[in-house]
Short mmCIF file of C-alpha atoms in Angstrom, two decimals:
data_model
loop_
_atom_site.label_atom_id
_atom_site.label_comp_id
_atom_site.label_asym_id
_atom_site.label_seq_id
_atom_site.Cartn_x
_atom_site.Cartn_y
_atom_site.Cartn_z
CA MET A 1 -50.02 -127.77 18.44
CA LYS A 2 -47.21 -129.70 20.12
CA ILE A 3 -45.87 -129.79 23.68
CA PHE A 4 -42.41 -131.34 24.10
CA GLY A 5 -42.69 -132.63 20.55
CA PHE A 6 -45.97 -134.42 21.18
CA PRO A 7 -49.40 -133.47 19.84
CA LEU A 8 -51.72 -131.76 22.23
CA ARG A 9 -54.09 -134.76 22.01
CA THR A 10 -51.41 -137.00 23.55
CA ILE A 11 -50.92 -134.61 26.47
CA ALA A 12 -54.71 -134.28 26.78
CA ALA A 13 -55.06 -138.04 27.20
CA LEU A 14 -52.65 -137.95 30.13
CA ALA A 15 -54.50 -134.97 31.56
CA LEU A 16 -57.46 -137.26 32.19
CA GLY A 17 -55.37 -138.86 34.91
CA VAL A 18 -54.81 -135.48 36.55
CA VAL A 19 -58.53 -134.74 36.50
CA ALA A 20 -59.23 -138.12 38.09
CA PHE A 21 -56.51 -137.43 40.67
CA LEU A 22 -57.78 -133.98 41.52
CA GLY A 23 -61.47 -134.81 41.56
CA ALA A 24 -64.11 -132.25 40.77
CA THR A 25 -62.80 -129.00 42.15
CA PRO A 26 -64.51 -125.66 41.57
CA GLY A 27 -62.01 -124.93 38.79
CA PHE A 28 -63.04 -128.08 36.94
CA ALA A 29 -66.71 -128.18 37.87
CA GLN A 30 -69.24 -127.65 35.09
CA SER A 31 -72.94 -128.22 34.74
CA ALA A 32 -73.73 -131.76 33.64
CA PRO A 33 -75.19 -132.07 30.14
CA LYS A 34 -78.82 -133.17 29.92
CA GLY A 35 -80.30 -136.15 28.07
CA ASP A 36 -78.42 -137.85 25.21
CA ALA A 37 -75.56 -135.33 25.36
CA ALA A 38 -74.57 -136.66 28.79
CA VAL A 39 -74.36 -140.22 27.50
CA ALA A 40 -72.51 -139.31 24.29
CA SER A 41 -69.88 -137.15 26.00
CA SER A 42 -68.78 -139.62 28.69
CA PRO A 43 -66.66 -142.60 27.67
CA LYS A 44 -67.18 -145.89 29.49
CA VAL A 45 -64.26 -146.46 31.85
CA THR A 46 -63.15 -149.95 32.86
CA THR A 47 -60.43 -150.60 35.42
CA GLN A 48 -58.21 -153.53 36.34
CA GLN A 49 -55.92 -153.59 39.36
CA HIS A 50 -52.48 -155.13 38.79
CA GLY A 51 -50.62 -155.04 42.10
CA ASP A 52 -50.21 -151.37 42.96
CA TRP A 53 -50.94 -150.20 39.38
CA MET A 54 -54.37 -149.57 37.93
CA LEU A 55 -55.14 -150.00 34.24
CA GLU A 56 -57.90 -147.64 33.04
CA CYS A 57 -59.41 -148.11 29.58
CA TYR A 58 -61.87 -145.82 27.81
CA ASP A 59 -64.55 -146.76 25.29
CA PRO A 60 -64.55 -144.93 23.04
CA ALA A 61 -60.86 -144.04 23.13
CA VAL A 62 -60.03 -140.53 24.35
CA ASN A 63 -57.82 -138.57 21.96
CA GLY A 64 -56.71 -141.79 20.28
CA MET A 65 -55.62 -143.45 23.53
CA SER A 66 -57.61 -146.43 24.76
CA CYS A 67 -55.81 -147.02 28.05
CA GLN A 68 -53.45 -145.59 30.65
CA ILE A 69 -51.92 -146.96 33.83
CA LYS A 70 -51.60 -145.10 37.08
CA GLN A 71 -50.57 -145.33 40.69
CA ARG A 72 -51.73 -143.04 43.45
CA VAL A 73 -49.69 -142.64 46.63
CA VAL A 74 -51.41 -141.22 49.69
CA HIS A 75 -49.96 -139.86 52.92
CA ASN A 76 -50.26 -142.50 55.66
CA GLU A 77 -51.59 -140.14 58.31
CA SER A 78 -53.68 -137.59 56.42
CA GLY A 79 -54.91 -139.74 53.54
CA GLN A 80 -54.07 -136.88 51.16
CA ASN A 81 -52.73 -137.61 47.68
CA ILE A 82 -48.98 -136.98 47.54
CA LEU A 83 -48.16 -138.53 44.16
CA LEU A 84 -49.99 -139.58 41.02
CA MET A 85 -48.00 -141.39 38.34
CA THR A 86 -49.76 -141.83 34.99
CA LEU A 87 -48.31 -143.50 31.91
CA THR A 88 -49.68 -144.18 28.44
CA TYR A 89 -48.27 -145.45 25.16
CA SER A 90 -48.91 -143.61 21.91
CA PRO A 91 -48.50 -145.97 18.94
CA LYS A 92 -48.74 -142.99 16.58
CA GLU A 93 -45.81 -141.29 18.33
CA LYS A 94 -44.17 -144.66 19.11
CA SER A 95 -43.40 -143.50 22.62
CA ASP A 96 -44.38 -143.73 26.26
CA MET A 97 -45.68 -140.57 27.89
CA VAL A 98 -45.64 -139.92 31.63
CA GLN A 99 -47.29 -137.45 33.89
CA TYR A 100 -46.42 -137.09 37.57
CA VAL A 101 -48.37 -134.87 39.94
CA LEU A 102 -46.37 -134.03 43.07
CA PRO A 103 -47.26 -131.92 46.12
CA LEU A 104 -46.50 -128.22 46.30
CA ASP A 105 -43.89 -126.56 48.51
CA PHE A 106 -40.55 -127.80 47.17
CA LEU A 107 -37.72 -126.09 45.32
CA LEU A 108 -38.19 -126.26 41.55
CA ALA A 109 -34.67 -125.33 40.38
CA PRO A 110 -32.93 -128.58 41.43
CA GLY A 111 -35.60 -130.65 39.67
CA VAL A 112 -36.99 -133.94 40.93
CA SER A 113 -34.81 -137.04 41.04
CA VAL A 114 -36.51 -140.23 39.85
CA ASN A 115 -34.81 -143.41 41.10
CA ILE A 116 -35.73 -147.03 40.42
CA GLY A 117 -33.17 -149.82 40.57
CA ASP A 118 -30.06 -148.64 38.69
CA PHE A 119 -32.06 -145.97 36.83
CA GLN A 120 -31.72 -142.38 37.94
CA ALA A 121 -32.84 -139.23 36.15
CA VAL A 122 -33.69 -135.65 37.03
CA ALA A 123 -37.05 -134.40 35.79
CA ARG A 124 -38.01 -130.76 35.48
CA VAL A 125 -41.39 -129.46 36.61
CA ASN A 126 -43.56 -128.26 33.72
CA ARG A 127 -46.05 -126.28 35.80
CA CYS A 128 -47.61 -125.97 39.23
CA MET A 129 -51.25 -125.35 40.04
CA ALA A 130 -53.23 -125.25 43.26
CA GLN A 131 -53.43 -129.06 43.42
CA GLY A 132 -49.74 -129.82 42.81
CA CYS A 133 -46.75 -129.61 40.49
CA VAL A 134 -46.81 -131.49 37.19
CA ILE A 135 -43.98 -133.21 35.33
CA GLU A 136 -44.97 -134.55 31.93
CA GLY A 137 -43.51 -135.67 28.64
CA LYS A 138 -41.86 -138.57 26.91
CA THR A 139 -40.09 -141.05 29.16
CA GLU A 140 -36.90 -142.95 28.51
CA GLU A 141 -37.00 -146.63 27.58
CA ALA A 142 -34.48 -147.13 30.40
CA PHE A 143 -37.15 -146.01 32.90
CA ILE A 144 -39.66 -148.56 31.54
CA ASN A 145 -37.01 -151.30 31.66
CA ALA A 146 -36.04 -150.36 35.23
CA MET A 147 -39.68 -150.47 36.30
CA LYS A 148 -40.12 -153.90 34.73
CA ALA A 149 -36.95 -155.22 36.41
CA ALA A 150 -37.64 -153.70 39.84
CA LYS A 151 -38.50 -156.02 42.68
CA ASP A 152 -40.10 -153.50 45.00
CA GLN A 153 -40.08 -149.70 44.90
CA GLY A 154 -38.68 -146.54 43.42
CA ARG A 155 -38.42 -143.05 44.82
CA PHE A 156 -38.94 -139.42 43.85
CA VAL A 157 -36.57 -137.09 45.70
CA MET A 158 -36.98 -133.32 45.85
CA MET A 159 -35.60 -130.46 47.94
CA SER A 160 -37.83 -128.80 50.52
CA ARG A 161 -37.85 -125.02 50.84
CA VAL A 162 -35.37 -125.36 53.71
CA GLY A 163 -32.94 -127.42 51.62
CA LYS A 164 -33.71 -130.88 53.04
CA LYS A 165 -34.17 -133.85 50.73
CA VAL A 166 -37.71 -135.22 50.81
CA GLY A 167 -38.58 -138.58 49.26
CA ILE A 168 -41.81 -140.14 48.06
CA ASN A 169 -41.72 -143.88 47.48
CA PHE A 170 -43.71 -145.58 44.74
CA SER A 171 -44.25 -149.25 44.00
CA ALA A 172 -43.22 -151.30 40.97
CA THR A 173 -45.46 -154.19 42.03
CA GLY A 174 -47.77 -155.06 39.14
CA PHE A 175 -46.19 -152.55 36.76
CA THR A 176 -45.08 -155.05 34.11
CA LYS A 177 -48.48 -156.70 33.78
CA ALA A 178 -50.34 -153.36 33.76
CA TYR A 179 -47.88 -151.80 31.30
CA ASN A 180 -47.96 -154.75 28.88
CA GLU A 181 -51.77 -154.81 28.88
CA MET A 182 -52.00 -151.03 28.39
CA ARG A 183 -49.53 -151.10 25.52
CA ALA A 184 -51.34 -154.01 23.84
CA GLN A 185 -54.68 -152.20 24.12
CA ASN A 186 -53.27 -148.92 22.77
CA SER A 187 -51.58 -150.71 19.86
CA LYS A 188 -54.82 -152.26 18.53
#
């Protein structure tokens, strides 16, 4: 089965980031396996912080992907998650896959503008759930290049229900190092 031209296993690997972002909610909660089954079913996760980007690697690999990078942005006052950016490289597909989880309560029709340096694109929301709206799929090489060249931050811009532009800033600090390490690990 394919979603946006990518095998379901590729999308499933990115979904791990969403589960980590959302935490164990009643919709995701399950009874923990007992004994050896618990050990066998859970991959070992190692993390490295590179600036504002975190590299997460799984042993054994999950759905053929060893590593992903992510950045979580929280609201200054409430501490609530307002953005999760996750990116992985699939050597089999020879492409970078992204998944963004944004807050609810914005207009979907105009899409979400992604701006970093000279790069600008409009992304369409794939689905919304109780925890947020998800944009996922293959990303442009121009986005990766813009992230590597950026000196500070990028911005997601969306329209509120009352027609006002709302922006969420994200950081490019540490992206290049995290991305290069993730890609090297996934290409082994």
